[in-house]
Amino acid sequence: MSAEQSTGEQEERTAEPDRDPLSQGAPGVPATGRGPGGGEPSLKPYDHPTAGWGAALSVGKVLARTREPVEGPRATLLMNHENKGFDCPGCAWPDDRKGLHLDICENGIKHVTWEMTPKRAGKAFFAEHTVSELETWTDFALEDQGRLVGPLVYDPGSDRYTPISWEDAFAMVGERLRSLDSPDQAAFYTSGRLSNEGSFLYQLWVREFGTNNLPDCSNMCHEASGRALTASIGTGKGTVMLDDWDQAEAVFLLGVNAASNAPRMLTRLAEAHRRGARIVHINPLVEAAAGRTIVPHDFAAMAAFHATPTGSMNVQPRIGGDLALIRGVAKAVLEAAERDPHAIDREFIARHTEAFEEYRRICAETEWAEIEHGSGVGRERIRRLADVYMESRRTIIAWCLGVTQQEHGVDTVREIVNLLLLRGNIGREGAGPCPIRGHSNVQGNRTCGIDHHPKEAFLDRLEEVCGITAPRSPGLDTVRTLEALERGDVKVLIGMGGNFAMAVPDTARAAEALRRCELTVHVSTKLNRSHLVHGREALILPCLGRSERDVRAGTEQGVTVEDSMSMVHLSYGMKRPASPHLVSEPAIICGLARATLPESATPWERYADDYDAVRDTMGEVLDGFEDFNRRVRRPLGFRIAQPARERVFLTGSGKAEFSTADVPDTDPGDGLLTLSTVRSHDQWNTTVYSDDDRYRGLSNLRTAVFMNREDMSDRGLREFDHVDVTSIAKDGRRRTVYGYRAVPYDIPRGCATGYMPEMNALLPLGDFSPQSGQPLMKHMRVEIRRADPSASDPPNK
Ligand SMILES: Nc1nc2c(c(=O)[nH]1)N[C@H]1C(S)=C(S)[C@@H](COP(=O)(O)OP(=O)(O)OC[C@H]3O[C@@H](n4cnc5c(=O)[nH]c(N)nc54)[C@H](O)[C@@H]3O)O[C@H]1N2
Ligand SMILES: Nc1nc2c(c(=O)[nH]1)N[C@H]1C(S)=C(S)[C@@H](COP(=O)(O)OP(=O)(O)OC[C@H]3O[C@@H](n4cnc5c(=O)[nH]c(N)nc54)[C@H](O)[C@@H]3O)O[C@H]1N2
Ligand SMILES: [Mo]
């Protein structure tokens, strides 16, 4: 028995130590993992440029594995193009459609190829394998069966998924939903790939049915950004446009692994660097984007192996230390302003902002010692960062999950805005806040009404235009949906894309909650864990992918998406569908809606066959979508008007508002470490392509925990030693994963990093940010110790 158990604290075993260490999920929920390849883990620092030939080689490997050596690259030539092509489902970075740029990236190609696989998970496959058997497969093996080809229903008698007609599937959902005591007993999840038209129809169905239970992947992603920006500048989005990246004199990047997760950003960074702009990477890890890149569309550079730097300065705060760090920069700027009146933009502050004096006071009152302790960065380094900021006339600050998936994520984003406001870096060229969104249409989802807490004005318009009565009480977000599932208050879960079971926190607990459902329904392209962790009744509804031709009523249909910088444009699939039985997401939603609401006056059949008709209605409901059908057919689509960009701040005061949060103490104390979970290079969220993480130099290992060398030697650990990782929740409960391997890495002391989604097994459901509702995916308190051989007999065996 371990020491912790003898102290009487509750111990939850989330995986068994002696099993394959790559099966680290909950009991019955093995983790994502072992991609093909295998072999011993190895660690070799990556010192080559990003993108370029290394990327080409890596693409080649993935293509060869999917046996799609020609179609993938050919299809990518049709991606992100001006006339008719489809939007890359890879990420939300805007398309660069100027000139002859080949605006593609390594991970976009992998992503599209993943969708285009020639493999099919058809009738025979599901006849052969019971669900209990599939549960023992790795997540990689599940998705590797290829595309789903027709609707499936779970048959409890044979423990198998069996074919069902679309009509019967819709009827089953309709009946079950109508039989509920209240519409609030159902929840409707959205993953951020759903098109604008799909999103609008989905929320219309859900609200006409009578609930705002619309949890989405944003609840785990950029919720904090939306809330902070709304409070500070009156819009939930960034104000920066792609062209601004050509004007900025300094770019600060916080908490993003751009080379892996937004590779097209590298081109912008390289161009900015060539112009002489300063690029500061703020990240506990020095990620590959802080080095050099070979610009992929620059064939001359590729041929000559010519690399351009994409970073000029690295600052490595401790995990969760960004608020303190930015406060320090602001403090230094304000100190400089006492000597140099031009250090801050007094005119801007006076005309456009509110609560500056309060902010100045809190900066003065926040002691340097507190800033250094909170950020883990020395004051001289922070002053240098402030100099970079003051030397630049136009600064962009961009951020991603390292900032948002934190307890104080909202305060931190607001602090970023505070810093921008000090020098008027908002509402002009080359400057502003720029959240880097994740899923390719996650921003569009929100714009089109996927929101568990919608604005009254939006519901008013929806009612007026669509003739429905919209529910007014707020619905459940992702964490609260899980809690409601657990209590039995939500009995039906519909998943519009994504992989809910693996993406959410607390894998074991979430699985148990999901199994309590009366009905689970997933609209998906490939088999994943969420289909296996199912309710009493279960359906899998396979849909067309973004790359596939969508013909309804004899007419080719396009859908629209909105990128990270508020550009809306059309996307037309080009490929023959993976199966003739696949239906588009908008049409599936309309079918489900009609079956649920037989008397509805909404023209669901018309909407299903004519997306222009959907867009006409959207144009009447959504701000900024006036004349939608015409404007979206312009060559580059259109940009949704962004009032804050014009210095019109739709806040209570009508001005941009400074905020005054306290600097949090992020020291985990008690010899514990702070652990953040991240993606590897060869991964797309819950989809893992291989066990390699090229830019971090790690091969053949996903059960890795990156640690500071001194933290390792304190624990007597050497490279690849086996460790157990235990998280300590706020309520004191402990969750452990076993058989991880310690990987020495350049990361501040007291910090550690491992991979999502495997490490969700450690993340307590109750530990979310009260500011945003976001689970603390970048901030777990953990104990890491040498693997305990005496733990070979876990209690749940
Ligand atoms: N190829 C590929 N592209 C993707 C995805 C994918 O899985 N694969 N996912 C998409 C999605 S949905 C999203 S949301 C984005 C995610 O894009 P990222 O935000 O880049 O995703 P993560 O891998 O979680 O990396 C988070 C980064 O934050 C850093 N970090 C951790 N803690 C802190 C901290 O306290 N402070 C700071 N400053 N940094 C910190 C980590 O070291 C890491 O570099 O990418 C999108 N694009
Ligand atoms: N520990 C930890 N957990 C995290 C995170 C983290 O950083 N750390 N990040 C969080 C974030 S930012 C996000 S966005 C979530 C991601 O959560 P999700 O969006 O739920 O997960 P994905 O892995 O993107 O979903 C993959 C599945 O989408 C389906 N799919 C693919 N293409 C399509 C399509 O065109 N249509 C439909 N209907 N389905 C499709 C496939 O079946 C595939 O298996 O995970 C969150 N979870
Ligand atoms: Mo995301």
mmCIF file of N, CA and C in Angstrom, residues 86-170:
data_model
loop_
_atom_site.group_PDB
_atom_site.id
_atom_site.type_symbol
_atom_site.label_atom_id
_atom_site.label_comp_id
_atom_site.label_asym_id
_atom_site.label_seq_id
_atom_site.Cartn_x
_atom_site.Cartn_y
_atom_site.Cartn_z
ATOM 1 N N PHE A 86 -12.073 23.854 -51.304
ATOM 2 C CA PHE A 86 -12.660 23.706 -49.984
ATOM 3 C C PHE A 86 -11.718 24.266 -48.941
ATOM 4 N N ASP A 87 -12.314 24.673 -47.848
ATOM 5 C CA ASP A 87 -11.543 25.259 -46.763
ATOM 6 C C ASP A 87 -10.791 24.146 -46.058
ATOM 7 N N CYS A 88 -9.514 24.358 -45.803
ATOM 8 C CA CYS A 88 -8.726 23.330 -45.125
ATOM 9 C C CYS A 88 -9.299 23.110 -43.726
ATOM 10 N N PRO A 89 -9.648 21.863 -43.406
ATOM 11 C CA PRO A 89 -10.195 21.608 -42.077
ATOM 12 C C PRO A 89 -9.117 21.596 -41.000
ATOM 13 N N GLY A 90 -7.873 21.890 -41.375
ATOM 14 C CA GLY A 90 -6.759 21.741 -40.445
ATOM 15 C C GLY A 90 -6.737 22.735 -39.300
ATOM 16 N N CYS A 91 -6.902 24.015 -39.586
ATOM 17 C CA CYS A 91 -6.903 24.962 -38.473
ATOM 18 C C CYS A 91 -7.620 26.229 -38.925
ATOM 19 N N ALA A 92 -7.714 27.203 -38.032
ATOM 20 C CA ALA A 92 -8.525 28.388 -38.310
ATOM 21 C C ALA A 92 -7.683 29.574 -38.781
ATOM 22 N N TRP A 93 -6.385 29.334 -39.038
ATOM 23 C CA TRP A 93 -5.549 30.419 -39.561
ATOM 24 C C TRP A 93 -6.115 30.860 -40.903
ATOM 25 N N PRO A 94 -6.182 32.165 -41.164
ATOM 26 C CA PRO A 94 -6.819 32.623 -42.404
ATOM 27 C C PRO A 94 -6.073 32.157 -43.647
ATOM 28 N N ASP A 95 -6.829 32.053 -44.730
ATOM 29 C CA ASP A 95 -6.211 31.695 -46.003
ATOM 30 C C ASP A 95 -5.498 32.903 -46.562
ATOM 31 N N ASP A 96 -4.335 32.639 -47.105
ATOM 32 C CA ASP A 96 -3.610 33.710 -47.768
ATOM 33 C C ASP A 96 -3.852 33.533 -49.250
ATOM 34 N N ARG A 97 -4.743 34.330 -49.782
ATOM 35 C CA ARG A 97 -5.121 34.103 -51.177
ATOM 36 C C ARG A 97 -4.497 35.104 -52.121
ATOM 37 N N LYS A 98 -3.555 35.844 -51.628
ATOM 38 C CA LYS A 98 -2.973 36.823 -52.544
ATOM 39 C C LYS A 98 -1.860 36.156 -53.352
ATOM 40 N N GLY A 99 -1.665 36.660 -54.537
ATOM 41 C CA GLY A 99 -0.576 36.192 -55.381
ATOM 42 C C GLY A 99 -0.700 34.719 -55.702
ATOM 43 N N LEU A 100 0.445 34.076 -55.911
ATOM 44 C CA LEU A 100 0.432 32.685 -56.330
ATOM 45 C C LEU A 100 0.841 31.776 -55.179
ATOM 46 N N HIS A 101 0.657 32.261 -53.985
ATOM 47 C CA HIS A 101 1.057 31.456 -52.836
ATOM 48 C C HIS A 101 0.415 30.089 -52.855
ATOM 49 N N LEU A 102 1.173 29.101 -52.520
ATOM 50 C CA LEU A 102 0.639 27.774 -52.329
ATOM 51 C C LEU A 102 0.377 27.698 -50.831
ATOM 52 N N ASP A 103 -0.859 28.034 -50.474
ATOM 53 C CA ASP A 103 -1.102 28.256 -49.054
ATOM 54 C C ASP A 103 -1.522 26.965 -48.351
ATOM 55 N N ILE A 104 -0.570 26.085 -48.209
ATOM 56 C CA ILE A 104 -0.869 24.808 -47.566
ATOM 57 C C ILE A 104 0.222 24.520 -46.558
ATOM 58 N N CYS A 105 0.002 23.542 -45.728
ATOM 59 C CA CYS A 105 1.031 23.190 -44.774
ATOM 60 C C CYS A 105 1.021 21.691 -44.566
ATOM 61 N N GLU A 106 2.082 21.237 -43.945
ATOM 62 C CA GLU A 106 2.255 19.819 -43.690
ATOM 63 C C GLU A 106 1.045 19.226 -42.967
ATOM 64 N N ASN A 107 0.624 19.881 -41.904
ATOM 65 C CA ASN A 107 -0.428 19.274 -41.108
ATOM 66 C C ASN A 107 -1.794 19.389 -41.771
ATOM 67 N N GLY A 108 -1.976 20.412 -42.601
ATOM 68 C CA GLY A 108 -3.206 20.501 -43.385
ATOM 69 C C GLY A 108 -3.296 19.322 -44.347
ATOM 70 N N ILE A 109 -2.182 19.001 -44.979
ATOM 71 C CA ILE A 109 -2.183 17.877 -45.924
ATOM 72 C C ILE A 109 -2.503 16.571 -45.192
ATOM 73 N N LYS A 110 -1.888 16.386 -44.034
ATOM 74 C CA LYS A 110 -2.159 15.162 -43.265
ATOM 75 C C LYS A 110 -3.630 15.087 -42.898
ATOM 76 N N HIS A 111 -4.153 16.246 -42.543
ATOM 77 C CA HIS A 111 -5.516 16.293 -42.064
ATOM 78 C C HIS A 111 -6.506 15.935 -43.158
ATOM 79 N N VAL A 112 -6.269 16.510 -44.334
ATOM 80 C CA VAL A 112 -7.165 16.246 -45.455
ATOM 81 C C VAL A 112 -7.021 14.796 -45.899
ATOM 82 N N THR A 113 -5.795 14.329 -45.887
ATOM 83 C CA THR A 113 -5.559 12.957 -46.315
ATOM 84 C C THR A 113 -6.244 11.977 -45.371
ATOM 85 N N TRP A 114 -6.251 12.335 -44.091
ATOM 86 C CA TRP A 114 -6.931 11.495 -43.093
ATOM 87 C C TRP A 114 -8.396 11.312 -43.480
ATOM 88 N N GLU A 115 -9.002 12.393 -43.966
ATOM 89 C CA GLU A 115 -10.409 12.321 -44.360
ATOM 90 C C GLU A 115 -10.574 11.528 -45.656
ATOM 91 N N MET A 116 -9.561 11.586 -46.530
ATOM 92 C CA MET A 116 -9.691 10.987 -47.860
ATOM 93 C C MET A 116 -9.242 9.538 -47.930
ATOM 94 N N THR A 117 -8.950 8.953 -46.822
ATOM 95 C CA THR A 117 -8.459 7.577 -46.842
ATOM 96 C C THR A 117 -9.345 6.667 -47.699
ATOM 97 N N PRO A 118 -8.750 5.742 -48.435
ATOM 98 C CA PRO A 118 -9.585 4.805 -49.200
ATOM 99 C C PRO A 118 -10.181 3.697 -48.317
ATOM 100 N N LYS A 119 -9.779 3.617 -47.062
ATOM 101 C CA LYS A 119 -10.312 2.558 -46.188
ATOM 102 C C LYS A 119 -11.756 2.860 -45.780
ATOM 103 N N ARG A 120 -12.539 1.790 -45.583
ATOM 104 C CA ARG A 120 -13.937 1.943 -45.192
ATOM 105 C C ARG A 120 -14.274 1.021 -44.030
ATOM 106 N N ALA A 121 -14.967 1.576 -43.046
ATOM 107 C CA ALA A 121 -15.496 0.749 -41.958
ATOM 108 C C ALA A 121 -16.948 0.470 -42.304
ATOM 109 N N GLY A 122 -17.182 -0.623 -43.008
ATOM 110 C CA GLY A 122 -18.513 -0.922 -43.534
ATOM 111 C C GLY A 122 -19.239 -1.979 -42.719
ATOM 112 N N LYS A 123 -20.320 -2.486 -43.344
ATOM 113 C CA LYS A 123 -21.189 -3.480 -42.703
ATOM 114 C C LYS A 123 -20.400 -4.671 -42.169
ATOM 115 N N ALA A 124 -19.535 -5.210 -43.023
ATOM 116 C CA ALA A 124 -18.803 -6.425 -42.662
ATOM 117 C C ALA A 124 -17.951 -6.181 -41.415
ATOM 118 N N PHE A 125 -17.343 -5.008 -41.357
ATOM 119 C CA PHE A 125 -16.495 -4.694 -40.191
ATOM 120 C C PHE A 125 -17.314 -4.723 -38.906
ATOM 121 N N PHE A 126 -18.466 -4.096 -38.947
ATOM 122 C CA PHE A 126 -19.259 -4.023 -37.717
ATOM 123 C C PHE A 126 -19.917 -5.371 -37.389
ATOM 124 N N ALA A 127 -20.135 -6.212 -38.417
ATOM 125 C CA ALA A 127 -20.679 -7.546 -38.148
ATOM 126 C C ALA A 127 -19.622 -8.406 -37.448
ATOM 127 N N GLU A 128 -18.387 -8.124 -37.782
ATOM 128 C CA GLU A 128 -17.302 -8.963 -37.274
ATOM 129 C C GLU A 128 -16.925 -8.649 -35.828
ATOM 130 N N HIS A 129 -17.086 -7.388 -35.402
ATOM 131 C CA HIS A 129 -16.543 -6.986 -34.101
ATOM 132 C C HIS A 129 -17.631 -6.512 -33.148
ATOM 133 N N THR A 130 -17.630 -7.070 -31.945
ATOM 134 C CA THR A 130 -18.561 -6.560 -30.934
ATOM 135 C C THR A 130 -18.019 -5.242 -30.390
ATOM 136 N N VAL A 131 -18.896 -4.477 -29.785
ATOM 137 C CA VAL A 131 -18.459 -3.212 -29.200
ATOM 138 C C VAL A 131 -17.490 -3.478 -28.038
ATOM 139 N N SER A 132 -17.766 -4.524 -27.273
ATOM 140 C CA SER A 132 -16.849 -4.849 -26.165
ATOM 141 C C SER A 132 -15.453 -5.154 -26.693
ATOM 142 N N GLU A 133 -15.386 -5.804 -27.845
ATOM 143 C CA GLU A 133 -14.054 -6.078 -28.396
ATOM 144 C C GLU A 133 -13.405 -4.773 -28.864
ATOM 145 N N LEU A 134 -14.164 -3.946 -29.557
ATOM 146 C CA LEU A 134 -13.594 -2.690 -30.070
ATOM 147 C C LEU A 134 -13.092 -1.804 -28.934
ATOM 148 N N GLU A 135 -13.727 -1.919 -27.767
ATOM 149 C CA GLU A 135 -13.291 -1.129 -26.615
ATOM 150 C C GLU A 135 -11.850 -1.404 -26.233
ATOM 151 N N THR A 136 -11.358 -2.581 -26.558
ATOM 152 C CA THR A 136 -9.976 -2.914 -26.177
ATOM 153 C C THR A 136 -8.974 -2.416 -27.211
ATOM 154 N N TRP A 137 -9.477 -1.890 -28.338
ATOM 155 C CA TRP A 137 -8.574 -1.377 -29.374
ATOM 156 C C TRP A 137 -8.042 0.000 -28.986
ATOM 157 N N THR A 138 -6.911 0.348 -29.556
ATOM 158 C CA THR A 138 -6.430 1.718 -29.347
ATOM 159 C C THR A 138 -7.262 2.669 -30.197
ATOM 160 N N ASP A 139 -7.218 3.919 -29.829
ATOM 161 C CA ASP A 139 -7.946 4.927 -30.595
ATOM 162 C C ASP A 139 -7.412 5.022 -32.016
ATOM 163 N N PHE A 140 -6.115 4.833 -32.129
ATOM 164 C CA PHE A 140 -5.537 4.866 -33.475
ATOM 165 C C PHE A 140 -6.164 3.778 -34.339
ATOM 166 N N ALA A 141 -6.253 2.576 -33.789
ATOM 167 C CA ALA A 141 -6.804 1.453 -34.561
ATOM 168 C C ALA A 141 -8.257 1.711 -34.952
ATOM 169 N N LEU A 142 -9.002 2.344 -34.077
ATOM 170 C CA LEU A 142 -10.414 2.621 -34.391
ATOM 171 C C LEU A 142 -10.521 3.523 -35.618
ATOM 172 N N GLU A 143 -9.829 4.648 -35.571
ATOM 173 C CA GLU A 143 -9.933 5.589 -36.694
ATOM 174 C C GLU A 143 -9.310 5.012 -37.959
ATOM 175 N N ASP A 144 -8.345 4.126 -37.753
ATOM 176 C CA ASP A 144 -7.636 3.552 -38.892
ATOM 177 C C ASP A 144 -8.519 2.604 -39.716
ATOM 178 N N GLN A 145 -9.715 2.312 -39.238
ATOM 179 C CA GLN A 145 -10.617 1.473 -40.040
ATOM 180 C C GLN A 145 -11.176 2.253 -41.221
ATOM 181 N N GLY A 146 -10.976 3.553 -41.204
ATOM 182 C CA GLY A 146 -11.374 4.358 -42.362
ATOM 183 C C GLY A 146 -12.733 4.988 -42.178
ATOM 184 N N ARG A 147 -13.293 5.428 -43.271
ATOM 185 C CA ARG A 147 -14.537 6.214 -43.220
ATOM 186 C C ARG A 147 -15.753 5.343 -42.957
ATOM 187 N N LEU A 148 -16.644 5.877 -42.165
ATOM 188 C CA LEU A 148 -17.942 5.245 -41.925
ATOM 189 C C LEU A 148 -18.780 5.422 -43.186
ATOM 190 N N VAL A 149 -19.610 4.416 -43.507
ATOM 191 C CA VAL A 149 -20.291 4.490 -44.810
ATOM 192 C C VAL A 149 -21.811 4.545 -44.738
ATOM 193 N N GLY A 150 -22.401 4.235 -43.613
ATOM 194 C CA GLY A 150 -23.860 4.290 -43.512
ATOM 195 C C GLY A 150 -24.279 4.358 -42.058
ATOM 196 N N PRO A 151 -25.530 4.798 -41.779
ATOM 197 C CA PRO A 151 -25.950 4.932 -40.391
ATOM 198 C C PRO A 151 -25.989 3.598 -39.656
ATOM 199 N N LEU A 152 -25.678 3.644 -38.362
ATOM 200 C CA LEU A 152 -25.578 2.432 -37.552
ATOM 201 C C LEU A 152 -26.335 2.622 -36.248
ATOM 202 N N VAL A 153 -26.933 1.530 -35.783
ATOM 203 C CA VAL A 153 -27.617 1.563 -34.500
ATOM 204 C C VAL A 153 -27.025 0.457 -33.620
ATOM 205 N N TYR A 154 -26.947 0.734 -32.338
ATOM 206 C CA TYR A 154 -26.404 -0.272 -31.426
ATOM 207 C C TYR A 154 -27.461 -1.331 -31.142
ATOM 208 N N ASP A 155 -27.066 -2.591 -31.288
ATOM 209 C CA ASP A 155 -27.961 -3.704 -30.998
ATOM 210 C C ASP A 155 -27.481 -4.400 -29.725
ATOM 211 N N PRO A 156 -28.193 -4.218 -28.601
ATOM 212 C CA PRO A 156 -27.699 -4.759 -27.338
ATOM 213 C C PRO A 156 -27.633 -6.290 -27.343
ATOM 214 N N GLY A 157 -28.543 -6.922 -28.085
ATOM 215 C CA GLY A 157 -28.566 -8.389 -28.140
ATOM 216 C C GLY A 157 -27.238 -8.956 -28.612
ATOM 217 N N SER A 158 -26.712 -8.401 -29.696
ATOM 218 C CA SER A 158 -25.461 -8.941 -30.255
ATOM 219 C C SER A 158 -24.259 -8.101 -29.844
ATOM 220 N N ASP A 159 -24.488 -7.015 -29.113
ATOM 221 C CA ASP A 159 -23.415 -6.092 -28.733
ATOM 222 C C ASP A 159 -22.657 -5.596 -29.966
ATOM 223 N N ARG A 160 -23.438 -5.297 -30.996
ATOM 224 C CA ARG A 160 -22.807 -4.811 -32.233
ATOM 225 C C ARG A 160 -23.550 -3.583 -32.758
ATOM 226 N N TYR A 161 -22.834 -2.775 -33.544
ATOM 227 C CA TYR A 161 -23.511 -1.747 -34.334
ATOM 228 C C TYR A 161 -24.015 -2.408 -35.618
ATOM 229 N N THR A 162 -25.287 -2.196 -35.939
ATOM 230 C CA THR A 162 -25.859 -2.781 -37.152
ATOM 231 C C THR A 162 -26.478 -1.669 -38.001
ATOM 232 N N PRO A 163 -26.599 -1.913 -39.315
ATOM 233 C CA PRO A 163 -27.126 -0.858 -40.193
ATOM 234 C C PRO A 163 -28.576 -0.496 -39.867
ATOM 235 N N ILE A 164 -28.893 0.735 -40.098
ATOM 236 C CA ILE A 164 -30.254 1.245 -39.919
ATOM 237 C C ILE A 164 -30.485 2.245 -41.051
ATOM 238 N N SER A 165 -31.737 2.447 -41.454
ATOM 239 C CA SER A 165 -31.983 3.432 -42.519
ATOM 240 C C SER A 165 -31.924 4.833 -41.913
ATOM 241 N N TRP A 166 -31.671 5.801 -42.747
ATOM 242 C CA TRP A 166 -31.643 7.190 -42.277
ATOM 243 C C TRP A 166 -32.982 7.560 -41.651
ATOM 244 N N GLU A 167 -34.067 7.131 -42.322
ATOM 245 C CA GLU A 167 -35.408 7.469 -41.841
ATOM 246 C C GLU A 167 -35.646 6.931 -40.429
ATOM 247 N N ASP A 168 -35.287 5.647 -40.242
ATOM 248 C CA ASP A 168 -35.510 5.044 -38.923
ATOM 249 C C ASP A 168 -34.619 5.684 -37.865
ATOM 250 N N ALA A 169 -33.422 6.038 -38.280
ATOM 251 C CA ALA A 169 -32.502 6.679 -37.327
ATOM 252 C C ALA A 169 -33.078 8.023 -36.874
ATOM 253 N N PHE A 170 -33.525 8.812 -37.839
ATOM 254 C CA PHE A 170 -34.114 10.117 -37.487
ATOM 255 C C PHE A 170 -35.323 9.912 -36.572
#
